């Protein structure tokens, strides 16, 4: 099915910075600094990018960005910017409000993906940002997020997702493995970055897209050893990345990078030396 009436749009929720060494694992700084120049604190620029899928009868959002729940100290450490605007402003550019979102697919519950699930109300309390949406996450990631290891506990903040404990919470659907959530929107679990993350594969207007989340966070992470230091099972990431890139090249998928500061979408090619390279797709919005 080609889904001729489906539009997909990349939304920039915010920008922040993470340590370049942590983002590129074992890769020496002189190599990654060429494509991702660090600032004086060794941070590289990161985008918190979400994906909007607009169907005639349904509005779907993939991931929710950083949100607003950060202390001044955290804002300083992570160089968090553009927070005043956030998702509400990004949605309004497309004549949508958070209340219009029907489905929220969470790739995983790390704070830079799930932080936008809550928004301060007028009285200062934090309320669900998408009160009318069904929310989707892999059951395995939901479980892990509630009892992560000491090593990755800092990436999961229970306050981001305990809204689902409330009696009047919007619905949460836990997914077990590969699933087609609705026509032409499929989730593919991967486990190298964290347990039960999911890549989202979308068919729109005859083109296949893959929102690859933290499996390939930026266009600079395509090659095998370019694996984040954060990953719990780095060899698994290498395997899972190879598989996605194989399909992307063979079947002409467009990959959508959640954290690349400049390249939102790219096709995949191989250069004269046999190395995987991105071929950026210029526009952010596809009909
Ligand atoms: Zn993550």
Coordinates of C-alpha atoms and ligand atoms in Angstrom, one line a residue:
X1 CA 0.0 0.0 0.0
X2 CA 1.4 3.3 -0.9
X3 CA -0.5 5.6 1.4
X4 CA -0.8 8.5 -1.0
X5 CA -2.7 10.7 1.5
X6 CA -0.1 10.5 4.3
X7 CA 2.3 13.4 5.0
X8 CA 5.3 13.1 7.3
X9 CA 7.1 16.1 8.8
X10 CA 10.2 16.3 11.0
X11 CA 9.6 18.6 14.0
X12 CA 12.5 20.2 15.9
X13 CA 11.5 20.1 19.6
X14 CA 14.7 21.5 21.0
X15 CA 18.5 21.6 20.7
X16 CA 21.0 20.4 23.3
X17 CA 24.6 19.2 23.6
X18 CA 26.2 15.9 24.7
X19 CA 29.8 15.0 25.3
X20 CA 31.3 14.1 21.9
X21 CA 33.4 11.3 23.4
X22 CA 30.3 9.6 24.9
X23 CA 28.4 10.1 21.6
X24 CA 31.2 8.4 19.5
X25 CA 32.4 5.7 21.9
X26 CA 35.8 4.4 20.8
X27 CA 36.3 6.8 17.9
X28 CA 39.2 9.2 18.5
X29 CA 38.2 12.9 18.7
X30 CA 40.2 14.0 15.7
X31 CA 38.0 11.8 13.5
X32 CA 34.5 12.7 14.8
X33 CA 35.4 16.4 15.4
X34 CA 35.6 16.8 11.6
X35 CA 31.9 16.2 11.1
X36 CA 30.7 17.2 14.6
X37 CA 32.8 20.0 16.0
X38 CA 32.7 20.1 19.8
X39 CA 32.3 23.3 21.9
X40 CA 34.6 24.4 24.7
X41 CA 33.0 21.8 27.0
X42 CA 33.6 19.0 24.4
X43 CA 29.8 18.9 23.6
X44 CA 28.5 18.2 20.1
X45 CA 25.3 19.8 18.9
X46 CA 22.2 17.6 19.1
X47 CA 18.7 18.0 17.9
X48 CA 15.7 16.6 19.7
X49 CA 13.7 15.8 16.5
X50 CA 10.2 14.2 16.5
X51 CA 8.2 12.9 13.6
X52 CA 4.7 13.9 12.7
X53 CA 2.6 11.5 10.5
X54 CA -0.6 13.1 9.3
X55 CA -3.3 10.9 7.8
X56 CA -6.7 12.1 6.8
X57 CA -8.2 10.5 9.9
X58 CA -5.3 10.4 12.3
X59 CA -2.4 12.4 13.7
X60 CA 0.6 10.4 15.0
X61 CA 3.7 11.7 16.8
X62 CA 6.9 9.7 17.2
X63 CA 8.8 10.7 20.4
X64 CA 8.3 13.8 22.4
X65 CA 11.7 15.4 22.8
X66 CA 13.3 16.8 26.0
X67 CA 10.3 18.7 27.5
X68 CA 10.7 21.3 30.2
X69 CA 11.5 19.4 33.4
X70 CA 15.1 20.4 33.8
X71 CA 16.9 22.3 36.6
X72 CA 19.2 25.2 35.8
X73 CA 22.2 23.0 36.4
X74 CA 20.9 20.4 34.0
X75 CA 20.2 23.1 31.4
X76 CA 23.8 24.2 31.8
X77 CA 25.3 20.7 31.6
X78 CA 23.3 19.7 28.5
X79 CA 23.2 23.2 27.0
X80 CA 19.5 22.9 26.4
X81 CA 18.0 25.5 24.1
X82 CA 14.8 26.6 22.3
X83 CA 12.7 25.2 25.2
X84 CA 10.2 28.0 25.3
X85 CA 8.9 27.0 22.0
X86 CA 8.9 23.2 22.1
X87 CA 6.4 20.9 20.6
X88 CA 3.4 23.1 21.0
X89 CA 5.0 25.8 18.8
X90 CA 6.3 23.2 16.3
X91 CA 2.8 21.6 16.0
X92 CA 1.1 25.0 15.7
X93 CA 3.2 25.7 12.5
X94 CA 1.1 22.9 11.0
X95 CA -2.2 24.1 12.5
X96 CA -2.2 21.4 15.1
X97 CA -2.4 21.4 18.9
X98 CA -1.1 18.7 21.3
X99 CA -4.8 17.9 21.9
X100 CA -5.2 16.9 18.3
X101 CA -2.6 14.1 18.5
X102 CA -4.2 10.7 18.3
X103 CA -1.2 8.4 18.7
X104 CA 2.2 8.9 20.4
X105 CA 4.8 6.2 19.6
X106 CA 7.8 6.3 22.0
X107 CA 10.9 4.7 20.7
X108 CA 12.1 4.3 24.3
X109 CA 11.8 6.2 27.6
X110 CA 15.2 8.0 27.8
X111 CA 14.7 11.5 29.0
X112 CA 15.5 13.1 25.6
X113 CA 12.7 11.1 24.0
X114 CA 10.0 10.9 26.7
X115 CA 10.6 14.3 28.5
X116 CA 7.9 16.0 26.5
X117 CA 5.1 13.6 27.7
X118 CA 4.3 16.2 30.4
X119 CA 3.6 19.9 30.2
X120 CA 3.1 22.4 33.1
X121 CA -0.6 23.5 33.4
X122 CA -1.6 27.0 34.4
X123 CA -1.6 26.0 38.1
X124 CA 2.0 24.8 37.7
X125 CA 1.2 21.1 38.0
X126 CA 2.5 18.8 35.3
X127 CA -0.2 17.3 33.1
X128 CA -0.1 14.9 30.1
X129 CA 0.9 16.9 27.0
X130 CA -1.2 14.6 24.7
X131 CA -4.4 14.0 26.7
X132 CA -6.3 12.4 23.8
X133 CA -3.6 10.2 22.5
X134 CA -3.0 6.4 22.8
X135 CA 0.6 6.0 23.8
X136 CA 2.8 3.1 22.6
X137 CA 6.0 1.7 23.9
X138 CA 7.6 -1.8 24.0
X139 CA 6.8 -3.7 27.2
X140 CA 10.4 -4.7 27.5
X141 CA 11.5 -1.0 27.6
X142 CA 8.7 -0.1 30.0
X143 CA 10.0 -2.8 32.4
X144 CA 13.6 -1.8 32.0
X145 CA 12.9 1.9 32.5
X146 CA 11.4 1.1 35.9
X147 CA 14.5 -0.8 37.1
X148 CA 17.5 0.1 35.0
X149 CA 21.0 -0.8 35.9
X150 CA 23.2 1.6 37.9
X151 CA 25.0 2.4 34.7
X152 CA 22.1 3.8 32.7
X153 CA 19.8 4.9 35.6
X154 CA 20.6 8.5 34.8
X155 CA 19.0 8.2 31.4
X156 CA 15.6 7.2 32.7
X157 CA 13.6 9.6 34.9
X158 CA 10.5 8.1 36.4
X159 CA 8.8 11.5 36.5
X160 CA 8.7 11.5 32.7
X161 CA 6.4 8.5 32.5
X162 CA 4.7 8.1 35.9
X163 CA 1.8 10.1 34.5
X164 CA 0.4 6.8 33.3
X165 CA -0.1 5.7 37.0
X166 CA -2.9 8.3 37.4
X167 CA -6.5 7.2 37.1
X168 CA -7.3 9.8 34.5
X169 CA -4.1 9.1 32.4
X170 CA -4.3 8.7 28.7
X171 CA -4.1 5.1 27.5
X172 CA -0.8 3.3 27.4
X173 CA -0.4 0.3 25.1
X174 CA 2.6 -2.0 25.8
X175 CA 3.8 -3.8 22.6
X176 CA 5.5 -7.2 22.5
X177 CA 8.0 -7.4 19.7
X178 CA 7.4 -6.6 16.0
X179 CA 4.0 -5.1 15.3
X180 CA 2.1 -3.1 12.7
X181 CA 0.4 -0.6 14.9
X182 CA -1.8 0.6 12.1
X183 CA -1.7 0.5 8.3
X184 CA 1.8 1.2 7.1
X185 CA 3.3 2.0 10.5
X186 CA 5.4 -0.8 11.9
X187 CA 7.7 -1.1 14.9
X188 CA 10.9 -3.1 15.0
X189 CA 12.5 -3.7 18.4
X190 CA 16.3 -3.4 18.8
X191 CA 18.3 -4.0 21.9
X192 CA 21.8 -2.7 21.5
X193 CA 21.2 0.9 22.8
X194 CA 18.9 -0.1 25.6
X195 CA 16.5 -3.0 26.1
X196 CA 13.3 -2.8 24.0
X197 CA 13.9 0.3 21.9
X198 CA 11.9 0.4 18.7
X199 CA 12.7 1.7 15.2
X200 CA 9.5 2.9 13.4
X201 CA 9.0 2.0 9.7
X202 CA 6.5 4.2 7.9
X203 CA 5.1 3.9 4.4
X204 CA 4.1 7.2 2.9
X205 CA 3.3 8.2 -0.7
X206 CA 5.1 5.2 -2.1
X207 CA 8.2 5.8 -0.1
X208 CA 9.5 3.8 3.0
X209 CA 11.0 5.8 5.9
X210 CA 12.7 4.5 9.0
X211 CA 12.8 6.6 12.2
X212 CA 15.9 5.0 13.6
X213 CA 16.1 6.7 17.0
X214 CA 19.3 6.0 19.0
X215 CA 20.3 3.0 16.8
X216 CA 21.8 5.6 14.4
X217 CA 21.4 8.9 16.2
X218 CA 23.1 11.1 13.6
X219 CA 24.3 10.8 10.0
X220 CA 27.8 10.5 11.4
X221 CA 26.9 7.2 13.1
X222 CA 26.5 5.0 10.0
X223 CA 29.8 3.1 10.0
X224 CA 30.2 0.0 12.2
X225 CA 32.5 1.2 15.0
X226 CA 30.6 4.6 15.4
X227 CA 28.6 3.4 18.4
X228 CA 27.7 5.5 21.3
X229 CA 29.4 5.0 24.6
X230 CA 26.0 5.0 26.2
X231 CA 24.9 1.7 24.5
X232 CA 24.4 -1.3 26.8
X233 CA 25.2 -3.9 24.2
X234 CA 27.5 -2.2 21.6
X235 CA 28.1 -5.4 19.5
X236 CA 24.4 -5.8 19.2
X237 CA 24.1 -2.3 18.0
X238 CA 26.6 -3.0 15.2
X239 CA 24.6 -6.0 14.1
X240 CA 21.2 -4.2 14.2
X241 CA 22.7 -1.2 12.4
X242 CA 24.0 -3.4 9.6
X243 CA 20.6 -5.0 9.2
X244 CA 18.8 -1.7 8.9
X245 CA 21.4 -0.2 6.5
X246 CA 21.2 -3.3 4.3
X247 CA 17.5 -2.9 3.9
X248 CA 17.8 0.9 3.5
X249 CA 20.3 0.6 0.7
X250 CA 18.6 -2.3 -1.1
X251 CA 15.0 -1.0 -0.8
X252 CA 15.7 2.8 -1.1
X253 CA 14.5 3.7 2.4
X254 CA 14.9 7.2 3.7
X255 CA 16.3 7.2 7.3
X256 CA 15.2 9.9 9.7
X257 CA 17.9 10.9 12.3
X258 CA 16.5 12.0 15.7
X259 CA 19.6 13.8 16.9
X260 CA 21.5 15.0 13.9
X261 CA 21.8 18.9 14.2
X262 CA 21.5 19.5 10.4
X263 CA 20.6 16.3 8.5
X264 CA 17.0 15.2 9.3
X265 CA 16.7 12.6 6.5
X266 CA 19.0 10.7 4.2
X267 CA 19.2 7.8 1.8
X268 CA 22.2 5.4 2.1
X269 CA 24.9 4.8 -0.4
X270 CA 28.5 3.4 -0.4
X271 CA 31.5 5.5 -1.4
X272 CA 34.4 4.4 -3.6
X273 CA 36.2 2.8 -0.6
X274 CA 33.2 0.7 0.3
X275 CA 32.1 2.9 3.3
X276 CA 28.4 3.6 4.0
X277 CA 27.6 7.3 3.5
X278 CA 24.5 9.4 3.9
X279 CA 22.9 11.1 0.9
X280 CA 20.9 13.9 2.6
X281 CA 17.3 14.5 1.5
X282 CA 16.9 18.2 1.6
X283 CA 13.3 19.0 2.6
X284 CA 11.9 18.3 6.0
X285 CA 8.4 17.7 4.9
X286 CA 7.3 15.0 2.6
X287 CA 3.9 14.5 1.0
Ligands
LIG1 ZN1 18.5 6.7 24.2

